[in-house]
mmCIF file of C-alpha atoms and ligand atoms in Angstrom:
data_model
loop_
_atom_site.group_PDB
_atom_site.id
_atom_site.type_symbol
_atom_site.label_atom_id
_atom_site.label_comp_id
_atom_site.label_asym_id
_atom_site.label_seq_id
_atom_site.Cartn_x
_atom_site.Cartn_y
_atom_site.Cartn_z
ATOM 1 C CA MET A 16 0.000 0.000 0.000
ATOM 2 C CA THR A 17 1.577 3.314 -1.026
ATOM 3 C CA ALA A 18 1.249 6.452 1.037
ATOM 4 C CA LEU A 19 -1.160 7.837 -1.537
ATOM 5 C CA THR A 20 -3.618 4.940 -1.420
ATOM 6 C CA ARG A 21 -6.848 6.073 0.174
ATOM 7 C CA THR A 22 -8.106 3.593 2.690
ATOM 8 C CA ASP A 23 -11.553 3.791 4.201
ATOM 9 C CA ARG A 24 -10.730 3.844 7.878
ATOM 10 C CA LEU A 25 -14.451 3.665 8.652
ATOM 11 C CA GLY A 26 -14.951 0.675 6.358
ATOM 12 C CA PHE A 27 -15.696 -1.537 9.380
ATOM 13 C CA LEU A 28 -18.944 0.366 9.910
ATOM 14 C CA GLU A 29 -20.511 -1.396 6.957
ATOM 15 C CA GLY A 30 -20.154 -4.708 8.772
ATOM 16 C CA GLU A 31 -21.322 -3.204 12.060
ATOM 17 C CA LEU A 32 -24.423 -1.770 10.395
ATOM 18 C CA LYS A 33 -25.154 -5.068 8.701
ATOM 19 C CA ASP A 34 -25.054 -6.773 12.113
ATOM 20 C CA LEU A 35 -27.414 -4.154 13.518
ATOM 21 C CA TYR A 36 -29.913 -4.597 10.701
ATOM 22 C CA GLU A 37 -29.800 -8.367 11.122
ATOM 23 C CA GLN A 38 -30.495 -8.049 14.853
ATOM 24 C CA GLY A 39 -33.869 -6.685 13.816
ATOM 25 C CA PHE A 40 -34.312 -3.184 15.182
ATOM 26 C CA VAL A 41 -33.044 0.019 13.615
ATOM 27 C CA TRP A 42 -34.193 3.586 14.093
ATOM 28 C CA ARG A 43 -35.822 5.148 11.061
ATOM 29 C CA PRO A 44 -37.226 8.288 12.645
ATOM 30 C CA ARG A 45 -40.591 9.349 11.291
ATOM 31 C CA ILE A 46 -40.613 12.975 10.199
ATOM 32 C CA LEU A 47 -43.044 15.326 11.932
ATOM 33 C CA GLU A 48 -44.399 17.868 9.480
ATOM 34 C CA GLY A 49 -45.761 20.780 11.491
ATOM 35 C CA GLU A 50 -46.475 20.956 15.200
ATOM 36 C CA GLN A 51 -46.310 18.349 17.944
ATOM 37 C CA ARG A 52 -50.042 17.920 18.493
ATOM 38 C CA ALA A 53 -52.582 15.237 19.425
ATOM 39 C CA ARG A 54 -53.372 14.935 15.740
ATOM 40 C CA ALA A 55 -50.241 15.493 13.723
ATOM 41 C CA ARG A 56 -48.700 14.791 10.345
ATOM 42 C CA PHE A 57 -45.837 12.275 10.228
ATOM 43 C CA ASP A 58 -44.275 11.043 6.964
ATOM 44 C CA GLY A 59 -47.071 12.693 4.993
ATOM 45 C CA GLN A 60 -49.866 11.037 6.939
ATOM 46 C CA GLU A 61 -52.385 12.535 9.346
ATOM 47 C CA VAL A 62 -52.421 10.429 12.542
ATOM 48 C CA VAL A 63 -53.625 10.386 16.109
ATOM 49 C CA ASN A 64 -50.304 10.938 17.845
ATOM 50 C CA LEU A 65 -49.692 8.529 20.736
ATOM 51 C CA SER A 66 -45.908 8.957 20.715
ATOM 52 C CA SER A 67 -45.070 12.385 22.080
ATOM 53 C CA ASN A 68 -44.173 13.465 25.625
ATOM 54 C CA ASN A 69 -46.030 16.731 25.162
ATOM 55 C CA TYR A 70 -48.282 15.618 28.045
ATOM 56 C CA LEU A 71 -49.993 18.939 28.623
ATOM 57 C CA GLY A 72 -49.823 20.387 25.117
ATOM 58 C CA LEU A 73 -47.497 23.137 26.328
ATOM 59 C CA THR A 74 -45.138 22.962 23.316
ATOM 60 C CA ASN A 75 -47.704 24.982 21.356
ATOM 61 C CA HIS A 76 -49.299 26.993 24.163
ATOM 62 C CA PRO A 77 -49.758 30.664 23.165
ATOM 63 C CA ARG A 78 -48.079 31.864 26.356
ATOM 64 C CA LEU A 79 -44.922 29.865 25.702
ATOM 65 C CA ARG A 80 -44.779 31.080 22.117
ATOM 66 C CA GLU A 81 -45.222 34.707 23.175
ATOM 67 C CA SER A 82 -42.666 34.507 25.980
ATOM 68 C CA ALA A 83 -40.109 32.938 23.664
ATOM 69 C CA LYS A 84 -40.643 35.602 21.005
ATOM 70 C CA ARG A 85 -40.379 38.442 23.515
ATOM 71 C CA ALA A 86 -37.173 36.957 24.935
ATOM 72 C CA ILE A 87 -35.593 36.841 21.476
ATOM 73 C CA ASP A 88 -36.461 40.492 20.891
ATOM 74 C CA ARG A 89 -35.088 41.516 24.235
ATOM 75 C CA TYR A 90 -32.091 39.223 24.727
ATOM 76 C CA GLY A 91 -31.175 37.828 21.315
ATOM 77 C CA ALA A 92 -31.024 34.312 19.933
ATOM 78 C CA GLY A 93 -28.226 32.786 22.000
ATOM 79 C CA ALA A 94 -26.602 33.038 25.439
ATOM 80 C CA GLY A 95 -23.104 33.267 24.007
ATOM 81 C CA ALA A 96 -21.254 31.809 26.984
ATOM 82 C CA VAL A 97 -21.229 28.977 29.475
ATOM 83 C CA ARG A 98 -23.242 29.598 32.636
ATOM 84 C CA PRO A 99 -20.291 29.978 35.078
ATOM 85 C CA ILE A 100 -18.519 32.644 33.028
ATOM 86 C CA ALA A 101 -20.856 35.069 31.249
ATOM 87 C CA GLY A 102 -23.883 33.024 30.161
ATOM 88 C CA THR A 103 -26.051 33.319 33.277
ATOM 89 C CA MET A 104 -28.734 35.845 32.345
ATOM 90 C CA THR A 105 -31.410 37.292 34.609
ATOM 91 C CA LEU A 106 -33.777 34.844 32.862
ATOM 92 C CA HIS A 107 -31.783 31.796 33.975
ATOM 93 C CA ARG A 108 -31.860 32.946 37.595
ATOM 94 C CA GLU A 109 -35.566 33.731 37.354
ATOM 95 C CA LEU A 110 -36.292 30.216 36.089
ATOM 96 C CA GLU A 111 -34.262 28.608 38.881
ATOM 97 C CA GLU A 112 -35.981 30.677 41.561
ATOM 98 C CA LYS A 113 -39.438 29.912 40.131
ATOM 99 C CA LEU A 114 -38.617 26.213 39.970
ATOM 100 C CA ALA A 115 -37.381 26.168 43.577
ATOM 101 C CA ARG A 116 -40.628 27.732 44.767
ATOM 102 C CA PHE A 117 -42.709 25.421 42.574
ATOM 103 C CA LYS A 118 -40.897 22.338 43.918
ATOM 104 C CA GLY A 119 -40.800 23.546 47.518
ATOM 105 C CA VAL A 120 -37.009 23.188 47.842
ATOM 106 C CA GLU A 121 -34.171 25.538 48.816
ATOM 107 C CA ALA A 122 -32.601 25.724 45.366
ATOM 108 C CA THR A 123 -32.478 24.328 41.850
ATOM 109 C CA LEU A 124 -29.918 24.216 39.062
ATOM 110 C CA VAL A 125 -30.975 24.082 35.422
ATOM 111 C CA PHE A 126 -28.954 21.983 32.976
ATOM 112 C CA GLN A 127 -29.155 21.975 29.171
ATOM 113 C CA SER A 128 -31.212 18.766 29.251
ATOM 114 C CA GLY A 129 -32.530 16.165 31.637
ATOM 115 C CA PHE A 130 -29.826 13.876 30.316
ATOM 116 C CA ALA A 131 -27.153 16.413 31.276
ATOM 117 C CA ALA A 132 -28.739 16.902 34.714
ATOM 118 C CA ASN A 133 -28.568 13.177 35.540
ATOM 119 C CA LEU A 134 -25.092 12.773 34.101
ATOM 120 C CA GLY A 135 -23.742 15.884 35.817
ATOM 121 C CA ALA A 136 -25.287 15.334 39.226
ATOM 122 C CA ILE A 137 -24.417 11.659 39.684
ATOM 123 C CA GLN A 138 -20.924 11.960 38.290
ATOM 124 C CA THR A 139 -20.197 14.963 40.524
ATOM 125 C CA LEU A 140 -21.641 13.653 43.746
ATOM 126 C CA MET A 141 -20.285 10.106 43.782
ATOM 127 C CA GLY A 142 -16.770 8.737 43.365
ATOM 128 C CA LYS A 143 -14.411 5.805 43.809
ATOM 129 C CA GLY A 144 -15.120 3.796 46.943
ATOM 130 C CA ASP A 145 -18.795 4.781 46.893
ATOM 131 C CA ALA A 146 -21.766 2.607 45.990
ATOM 132 C CA ILE A 147 -24.711 3.405 43.749
ATOM 133 C CA TYR A 148 -27.843 1.316 44.215
ATOM 134 C CA SER A 149 -29.407 1.635 40.767
ATOM 135 C CA GLU A 150 -32.820 0.191 39.795
ATOM 136 C CA GLU A 151 -32.433 -2.198 36.847
ATOM 137 C CA LEU A 152 -34.720 -0.274 34.476
ATOM 138 C CA ASN A 153 -33.216 3.166 35.138
ATOM 139 C CA HIS A 154 -32.844 5.538 32.205
ATOM 140 C CA GLY A 155 -29.615 5.515 30.176
ATOM 141 C CA SER A 156 -28.605 8.968 31.421
ATOM 142 C CA ILE A 157 -28.568 7.623 34.995
ATOM 143 C CA ILE A 158 -26.570 4.592 33.916
ATOM 144 C CA ASP A 159 -24.002 6.759 32.136
ATOM 145 C CA GLY A 160 -23.745 9.091 35.154
ATOM 146 C CA CYS A 161 -23.120 6.073 37.396
ATOM 147 C CA ARG A 162 -20.385 4.798 35.090
ATOM 148 C CA LEU A 163 -18.652 8.179 34.865
ATOM 149 C CA SER A 164 -18.631 8.493 38.656
ATOM 150 C CA GLY A 165 -16.302 5.495 39.027
ATOM 151 C CA SER A 166 -18.481 4.163 41.865
ATOM 152 C CA GLU A 167 -19.447 0.554 42.388
ATOM 153 C CA ILE A 168 -22.835 0.013 40.697
ATOM 154 C CA LEU A 169 -25.226 -2.376 42.465
ATOM 155 C CA ARG A 170 -28.402 -3.086 40.515
ATOM 156 C CA TRP A 171 -31.593 -4.210 42.136
ATOM 157 C CA PRO A 172 -34.638 -5.792 40.447
ATOM 158 C CA HIS A 173 -37.465 -3.662 39.100
ATOM 159 C CA ARG A 174 -39.620 -2.046 41.825
ATOM 160 C CA ASN A 175 -38.513 -4.681 44.322
ATOM 161 C CA ALA A 176 -37.952 -2.854 47.611
ATOM 162 C CA ASP A 177 -37.424 -6.118 49.554
ATOM 163 C CA ALA A 178 -34.616 -7.169 47.233
ATOM 164 C CA LEU A 179 -33.049 -3.732 47.617
ATOM 165 C CA ARG A 180 -33.203 -3.977 51.410
ATOM 166 C CA ARG A 181 -31.473 -7.383 51.305
ATOM 167 C CA LEU A 182 -28.810 -6.010 48.964
ATOM 168 C CA CYS A 183 -28.185 -3.067 51.300
ATOM 169 C CA LYS A 184 -27.919 -5.373 54.319
ATOM 170 C CA GLU A 185 -25.178 -7.432 52.742
ATOM 171 C CA SER A 186 -23.231 -4.624 51.046
ATOM 172 C CA ARG A 187 -23.755 -1.154 52.514
ATOM 173 C CA GLN A 188 -21.034 -1.332 55.171
ATOM 174 C CA LYS A 189 -18.374 -1.941 52.519
ATOM 175 C CA TYR A 190 -18.705 1.557 51.128
ATOM 176 C CA ARG A 191 -18.027 5.113 52.222
ATOM 177 C CA ARG A 192 -21.014 6.964 50.766
ATOM 178 C CA ALA A 193 -23.943 5.486 48.877
ATOM 179 C CA LEU A 194 -26.613 6.733 46.487
ATOM 180 C CA LEU A 195 -30.022 5.213 45.856
ATOM 181 C CA VAL A 196 -31.349 6.246 42.435
ATOM 182 C CA THR A 197 -34.517 5.365 40.563
ATOM 183 C CA ASP A 198 -36.851 6.600 37.861
ATOM 184 C CA ALA A 199 -40.159 7.684 39.429
ATOM 185 C CA VAL A 200 -42.176 6.744 36.332
ATOM 186 C CA PHE A 201 -40.641 4.123 34.054
ATOM 187 C CA SER A 202 -40.700 5.267 30.455
ATOM 188 C CA MET A 203 -41.245 1.859 28.824
ATOM 189 C CA ASP A 204 -43.856 0.491 31.248
ATOM 190 C CA GLY A 205 -45.594 3.523 32.706
ATOM 191 C CA ASP A 206 -45.411 2.032 36.194
ATOM 192 C CA ILE A 207 -44.355 3.925 39.316
ATOM 193 C CA ALA A 208 -41.487 3.223 41.713
ATOM 194 C CA PRO A 209 -42.467 2.431 45.346
ATOM 195 C CA LEU A 210 -40.948 5.704 46.530
ATOM 196 C CA LYS A 211 -42.278 5.569 50.091
ATOM 197 C CA GLU A 212 -40.569 2.250 50.767
ATOM 198 C CA LEU A 213 -37.433 3.458 49.001
ATOM 199 C CA ALA A 214 -37.343 6.613 51.131
ATOM 200 C CA SER A 215 -37.484 4.435 54.279
ATOM 201 C CA ILE A 216 -34.695 2.196 53.010
ATOM 202 C CA ALA A 217 -32.602 5.288 52.223
ATOM 203 C CA GLU A 218 -33.085 6.435 55.827
ATOM 204 C CA GLU A 219 -32.382 2.988 57.294
ATOM 205 C CA PHE A 220 -29.102 2.518 55.379
ATOM 206 C CA ASP A 221 -27.911 6.121 55.078
ATOM 207 C CA LEU A 222 -28.284 6.379 51.304
ATOM 208 C CA ILE A 223 -28.455 9.666 49.428
ATOM 209 C CA PHE A 224 -31.849 9.434 47.692
ATOM 210 C CA MET A 225 -32.268 10.600 44.093
ATOM 211 C CA VAL A 226 -35.399 10.376 41.943
ATOM 212 C CA ASP A 227 -35.643 10.942 38.180
ATOM 213 C CA ASP A 228 -38.904 12.774 37.507
ATOM 214 C CA ALA A 229 -38.577 13.043 33.718
ATOM 215 C CA HIS A 230 -42.004 11.443 33.177
ATOM 216 C CA ALA A 231 -43.389 12.746 36.477
ATOM 217 C CA SER A 232 -42.657 16.461 35.903
ATOM 218 C CA GLY A 233 -45.957 18.091 35.003
ATOM 219 C CA VAL A 234 -47.682 14.709 35.407
ATOM 220 C CA LEU A 235 -47.599 13.537 39.057
ATOM 221 C CA GLY A 236 -48.361 15.622 42.148
ATOM 222 C CA ARG A 237 -50.366 18.793 42.627
ATOM 223 C CA GLY A 238 -50.174 20.832 39.415
ATOM 224 C CA GLY A 239 -47.499 18.415 38.179
ATOM 225 C CA ARG A 240 -45.049 19.136 41.011
ATOM 226 C CA GLY A 241 -43.605 15.644 40.681
ATOM 227 C CA SER A 242 -43.323 12.312 42.464
ATOM 228 C CA ALA A 243 -42.167 13.611 45.873
ATOM 229 C CA ASP A 244 -45.274 15.780 46.030
ATOM 230 C CA HIS A 245 -47.458 12.882 44.827
ATOM 231 C CA PHE A 246 -46.232 10.614 47.647
ATOM 232 C CA GLY A 247 -45.965 13.317 50.315
ATOM 233 C CA LEU A 248 -42.187 12.879 50.522
ATOM 234 C CA HIS A 249 -41.207 16.528 50.887
ATOM 235 C CA GLY A 250 -37.814 16.757 52.566
ATOM 236 C CA ARG A 251 -37.109 13.018 52.193
ATOM 237 C CA VAL A 252 -35.743 13.037 48.613
ATOM 238 C CA ASP A 253 -32.257 14.583 48.463
ATOM 239 C CA LEU A 254 -32.109 15.096 44.699
ATOM 240 C CA GLN A 255 -35.204 15.538 42.556
ATOM 241 C CA MET A 256 -34.260 15.538 38.905
ATOM 242 C CA GLY A 257 -36.883 17.021 36.609
ATOM 243 C CA THR A 258 -37.158 17.809 32.938
ATOM 244 C CA LEU A 259 -38.369 20.906 31.131
ATOM 245 C CA SER A 260 -38.361 19.027 27.823
ATOM 246 C CA LYS A 261 -41.392 16.767 28.123
ATOM 247 C CA ALA A 262 -44.587 17.939 29.841
ATOM 248 C CA LEU A 263 -43.145 21.427 30.294
ATOM 249 C CA GLY A 264 -42.912 21.818 26.552
ATOM 250 C CA ALA A 265 -39.501 23.520 26.297
ATOM 251 C CA MET A 266 -36.021 22.046 26.784
ATOM 252 C CA GLY A 267 -33.767 21.416 29.744
ATOM 253 C CA GLY A 268 -33.413 19.534 32.990
ATOM 254 C CA TYR A 269 -32.905 20.492 36.590
ATOM 255 C CA ILE A 270 -31.806 19.238 39.969
ATOM 256 C CA ALA A 271 -33.875 20.392 42.950
ATOM 257 C CA GLY A 272 -32.549 20.101 46.500
ATOM 258 C CA SER A 273 -30.641 21.837 49.268
ATOM 259 C CA LYS A 274 -28.574 25.018 48.958
ATOM 260 C CA ASN A 275 -25.322 23.146 49.574
ATOM 261 C CA LEU A 276 -26.143 20.515 46.972
ATOM 262 C CA ILE A 277 -26.808 23.166 44.326
ATOM 263 C CA GLU A 278 -23.718 25.179 45.290
ATOM 264 C CA PHE A 279 -21.591 22.020 44.968
ATOM 265 C CA LEU A 280 -23.040 21.244 41.515
ATOM 266 C CA ILE A 281 -22.364 24.835 40.412
ATOM 267 C CA GLN A 282 -18.708 24.348 41.374
ATOM 268 C CA LYS A 283 -18.264 20.860 39.939
ATOM 269 C CA ALA A 284 -20.899 19.547 37.495
ATOM 270 C CA ARG A 285 -19.173 19.287 34.156
ATOM 271 C CA PRO A 286 -22.094 19.519 31.673
ATOM 272 C CA TRP A 287 -23.230 22.693 33.449
ATOM 273 C CA LEU A 288 -19.716 24.164 33.607
ATOM 274 C CA LEU A 289 -18.499 23.293 30.142
ATOM 275 C CA SER A 290 -21.452 23.552 27.772
ATOM 276 C CA THR A 291 -23.090 26.838 26.744
ATOM 277 C CA ALA A 292 -26.183 28.123 28.527
ATOM 278 C CA HIS A 293 -29.713 27.772 27.161
ATOM 279 C CA PRO A 294 -30.791 30.405 24.654
ATOM 280 C CA PRO A 295 -33.141 33.048 26.124
ATOM 281 C CA ALA A 296 -36.185 31.843 24.155
ATOM 282 C CA VAL A 297 -35.961 28.371 25.724
ATOM 283 C CA VAL A 298 -35.604 29.757 29.239
ATOM 284 C CA ALA A 299 -38.499 32.160 28.757
ATOM 285 C CA ALA A 300 -40.712 29.341 27.468
ATOM 286 C CA ALA A 301 -39.829 27.231 30.516
ATOM 287 C CA ILE A 302 -40.655 30.130 32.854
ATOM 288 C CA ALA A 303 -44.054 30.465 31.179
ATOM 289 C CA SER A 304 -44.597 26.723 31.675
ATOM 290 C CA VAL A 305 -43.933 26.885 35.399
ATOM 291 C CA GLU A 306 -46.286 29.862 35.672
ATOM 292 C CA ILE A 307 -49.010 27.931 33.875
ATOM 293 C CA LEU A 308 -48.517 24.906 36.142
ATOM 294 C CA GLU A 309 -48.837 27.147 39.217
ATOM 295 C CA SER A 310 -52.131 28.552 37.930
ATOM 296 C CA PRO A 311 -55.629 27.004 37.907
ATOM 297 C CA GLU A 312 -55.118 26.331 34.192
ATOM 298 C CA GLY A 313 -52.192 24.035 35.054
ATOM 299 C CA GLU A 314 -54.320 22.078 37.483
ATOM 300 C CA ARG A 315 -57.041 21.720 34.850
ATOM 301 C CA LEU A 316 -54.530 20.471 32.268
ATOM 302 C CA VAL A 317 -53.084 17.893 34.667
ATOM 303 C CA ALA A 318 -56.598 16.731 35.610
ATOM 304 C CA LYS A 319 -57.516 16.380 31.929
ATOM 305 C CA LEU A 320 -54.323 14.415 31.268
ATOM 306 C CA TRP A 321 -55.275 11.915 33.984
ATOM 307 C CA GLU A 322 -58.879 11.683 32.841
ATOM 308 C CA ASN A 323 -57.652 10.802 29.336
ATOM 309 C CA ALA A 324 -54.987 8.421 30.650
ATOM 310 C CA ASN A 325 -57.462 6.525 32.842
ATOM 311 C CA TYR A 326 -60.069 6.291 30.104
ATOM 312 C CA PHE A 327 -57.633 5.059 27.456
ATOM 313 C CA LYS A 328 -56.017 2.484 29.742
ATOM 314 C CA GLN A 329 -59.329 1.141 30.948
ATOM 315 C CA GLU A 330 -60.654 0.778 27.385
ATOM 316 C CA LEU A 331 -57.469 -0.987 26.207
ATOM 317 C CA LYS A 332 -57.882 -3.434 29.091
ATOM 318 C CA LYS A 333 -61.558 -3.969 28.224
ATOM 319 C CA LEU A 334 -60.495 -4.879 24.705
ATOM 320 C CA GLY A 335 -58.369 -7.614 26.253
ATOM 321 C CA PHE A 336 -54.882 -6.166 25.766
ATOM 322 C CA ASN A 337 -52.056 -6.725 28.242
ATOM 323 C CA THR A 338 -51.125 -3.280 29.584
ATOM 324 C CA GLY A 339 -48.699 -4.554 32.231
ATOM 325 C CA ALA A 340 -48.496 -2.614 35.497
ATOM 326 C CA SER A 341 -48.991 0.824 33.959
ATOM 327 C CA GLU A 342 -50.500 3.485 36.224
ATOM 328 C CA THR A 343 -49.658 6.642 34.257
ATOM 329 C CA PRO A 344 -50.335 8.266 30.861
ATOM 330 C CA ILE A 345 -47.762 5.840 29.410
ATOM 331 C CA THR A 346 -49.559 2.583 28.603
ATOM 332 C CA PRO A 347 -47.716 -0.282 26.938
ATOM 333 C CA VAL A 348 -49.616 -2.815 24.876
ATOM 334 C CA ILE A 349 -47.456 -5.881 25.475
ATOM 335 C CA VAL A 350 -47.649 -8.387 22.636
ATOM 336 C CA GLY A 351 -44.705 -10.765 23.146
ATOM 337 C CA SER A 352 -42.461 -11.086 20.117
ATOM 338 C CA SER A 353 -40.683 -8.233 18.358
ATOM 339 C CA GLN A 354 -42.375 -9.344 15.166
ATOM 340 C CA ASN A 355 -45.825 -8.877 16.698
ATOM 341 C CA ALA A 356 -44.942 -5.434 18.041
ATOM 342 C CA LYS A 357 -43.531 -4.227 14.749
ATOM 343 C CA GLU A 358 -46.486 -5.532 12.791
ATOM 344 C CA LEU A 359 -48.969 -3.988 15.214
ATOM 345 C CA ALA A 360 -47.261 -0.583 15.022
ATOM 346 C CA ARG A 361 -47.013 -0.752 11.234
ATOM 347 C CA ARG A 362 -50.690 -1.587 10.768
ATOM 348 C CA LEU A 363 -51.811 0.979 13.344
ATOM 349 C CA PHE A 364 -49.934 3.655 11.431
ATOM 350 C CA ALA A 365 -51.674 2.601 8.241
ATOM 351 C CA GLU A 366 -54.974 3.020 10.149
ATOM 352 C CA GLY A 367 -53.945 6.524 11.211
ATOM 353 C CA VAL A 368 -52.519 5.902 14.699
ATOM 354 C CA PHE A 369 -48.885 6.524 15.589
ATOM 355 C CA ALA A 370 -47.704 4.413 18.533
ATOM 356 C CA GLN A 371 -44.050 3.396 18.694
ATOM 357 C CA GLU A 372 -42.980 -0.228 18.844
ATOM 358 C CA ILE A 373 -40.524 -0.935 21.669
ATOM 359 C CA VAL A 374 -38.528 -4.127 21.226
ATOM 360 C CA PHE A 375 -35.347 -5.838 22.381
ATOM 361 C CA PRO A 376 -32.847 -4.491 23.492
ATOM 362 C CA MET A 377 -34.999 -1.633 24.856
ATOM 363 C CA VAL A 378 -37.152 -4.189 26.675
ATOM 364 C CA ALA A 379 -36.826 -7.931 27.330
ATOM 365 C CA ARG A 380 -37.078 -10.120 24.216
ATOM 366 C CA GLU A 381 -40.433 -11.675 25.119
ATOM 367 C CA LYS A 382 -41.967 -8.385 26.289
ATOM 368 C CA ALA A 383 -42.012 -6.443 23.034
ATOM 369 C CA ARG A 384 -44.767 -3.874 22.934
ATOM 370 C CA VAL A 385 -46.356 -0.890 21.320
ATOM 371 C CA ARG A 386 -46.169 2.080 23.660
ATOM 372 C CA THR A 387 -48.994 4.585 23.855
ATOM 373 C CA ILE A 388 -48.795 8.008 25.464
ATOM 374 C CA VAL A 389 -51.915 10.109 25.845
ATOM 375 C CA THR A 390 -51.935 13.836 26.522
ATOM 376 C CA ALA A 391 -54.353 16.418 27.866
ATOM 377 C CA MET A 392 -54.869 17.574 24.281
ATOM 378 C CA HIS A 393 -56.460 14.367 22.994
ATOM 379 C CA THR A 394 -60.228 14.585 22.595
ATOM 380 C CA LYS A 395 -62.490 11.656 23.399
ATOM 381 C CA GLU A 396 -62.953 11.340 19.637
ATOM 382 C CA ASP A 397 -59.157 11.012 19.117
ATOM 383 C CA LEU A 398 -58.947 8.330 21.800
ATOM 384 C CA ASP A 399 -61.923 6.391 20.451
ATOM 385 C CA PHE A 400 -60.458 6.561 16.960
ATOM 386 C CA ALA A 401 -57.223 5.047 18.289
ATOM 387 C CA LEU A 402 -59.087 2.401 20.315
ATOM 388 C CA ASN A 403 -61.011 1.323 17.223
ATOM 389 C CA ALA A 404 -57.769 0.912 15.302
ATOM 390 C CA PHE A 405 -56.298 -1.145 18.160
ATOM 391 C CA LYS A 406 -59.408 -3.330 18.171
ATOM 392 C CA LYS A 407 -59.332 -3.904 14.416
ATOM 393 C CA VAL A 408 -55.609 -4.615 14.102
ATOM 394 C CA GLY A 409 -55.468 -6.548 17.375
ATOM 395 C CA LYS A 410 -58.143 -8.905 16.038
ATOM 396 C CA GLU A 411 -56.400 -9.317 12.687
ATOM 397 C CA LEU A 412 -53.166 -10.235 14.455
ATOM 398 C CA GLU A 413 -54.952 -12.251 17.186
ATOM 399 C CA LEU A 414 -53.305 -10.319 20.004
ATOM 400 C CA MET A 415 -56.150 -10.143 22.546
HETATM 401 C C1 PLP B 527 -36.328 11.732 28.686
HETATM 402 C C2 PLP B 527 -35.690 11.249 29.935
HETATM 403 C C3 PLP B 527 -34.548 11.865 30.451
HETATM 404 C C4 PLP B 527 -33.836 12.962 29.715
HETATM 405 O O1 PLP B 527 -34.533 14.174 29.745
HETATM 406 P P1 PLP B 527 -34.305 15.233 28.568
HETATM 407 O O2 PLP B 527 -34.725 16.520 29.157
HETATM 408 O O3 PLP B 527 -35.127 14.788 27.409
HETATM 409 O O4 PLP B 527 -32.838 15.200 28.249
HETATM 410 C C5 PLP B 527 -34.053 11.410 31.655
HETATM 411 N N1 PLP B 527 -34.649 10.395 32.338
HETATM 412 C C6 PLP B 527 -35.749 9.780 31.864
HETATM 413 C C7 PLP B 527 -36.377 8.686 32.661
HETATM 414 C C8 PLP B 527 -36.301 10.174 30.649
HETATM 415 O O5 PLP B 527 -37.382 9.546 30.174
#
């Protein structure tokens, strides 16, 4: 080979991709044409949208739009610096103060995303010689944060507080500090962690207690204040991670907790320190979201979300579908094989219903499913339309 021969140093990717395709699941993102709404247009087709996390319809709320536009006029399109140096604007502080009041905590710190909040907080707080008790179905951003921390990771089985207690009994004394971390609402199953029991275990074994409220922000608790509020655990959860990207309709994540916790993250959390601050429009939209949630309108939206969620889940069950242990607006329709899930999703889309198939390795091989997410914006007509499609296709595929 002469020096001038061009070699494709990425040639191996062809083989890697081939392996991926043969394993059976590849992402081919559908393209949303227009707004993220209950009825939306994906890949040129009008569908009832059961795939977004826009739980309260806030992504297109007039107040968020207006606030974002005003912020651009007043503050420009970008922040132009990282938060610790010159990128902290009055808007960023206003959002953090509003969030702290909303959550009933001393302080909050906003990160660029929920992913960055989990990664930054866990990696900063924990280190070598520490233990992290991590629930087996925790979100990837928690898992990556655990890995980056260099701590020992001890996994415990899904929602099994007894197994966690046993694990703590046999292992806790081997470590300096320890963190207990769990999703509040699990994104693939729509079930809820037993947070009361977990809070007691954290107290019994001296574990820092962290809860990921990505799918609980704007969904659980009074006016969507989250899982700690829902379970009456104020003061017993050390780190509440929340997102501004899903129900709150904007973008970002935050950690809510004590003054010292937030001050420590400001000094040390790498995604916050090293990546540029949110643009003003995003921050202003998030502020408007929190204001809506604190108002009677917010309470109405959350109530409507739950009314829709309960109706849709109950009707799916009546049709004879397996919806697992779901208790939230996320309802899986568990159909067994990946093939079944893919075929169900494909035919539903053809009938005008967009619900994402979720297959191995996202869930266990024999628990492939189509995941539905309802929002406050769906009308009864939208939900009945979707239920009819489920009934028709479910019968054709003999899934009930
Ligand atoms: C979506 C999600 C995140 C990440 O939040 P973003 O704000 O979208 O980055 C973290 N944890 C869980 C459980 C999630 O579902």
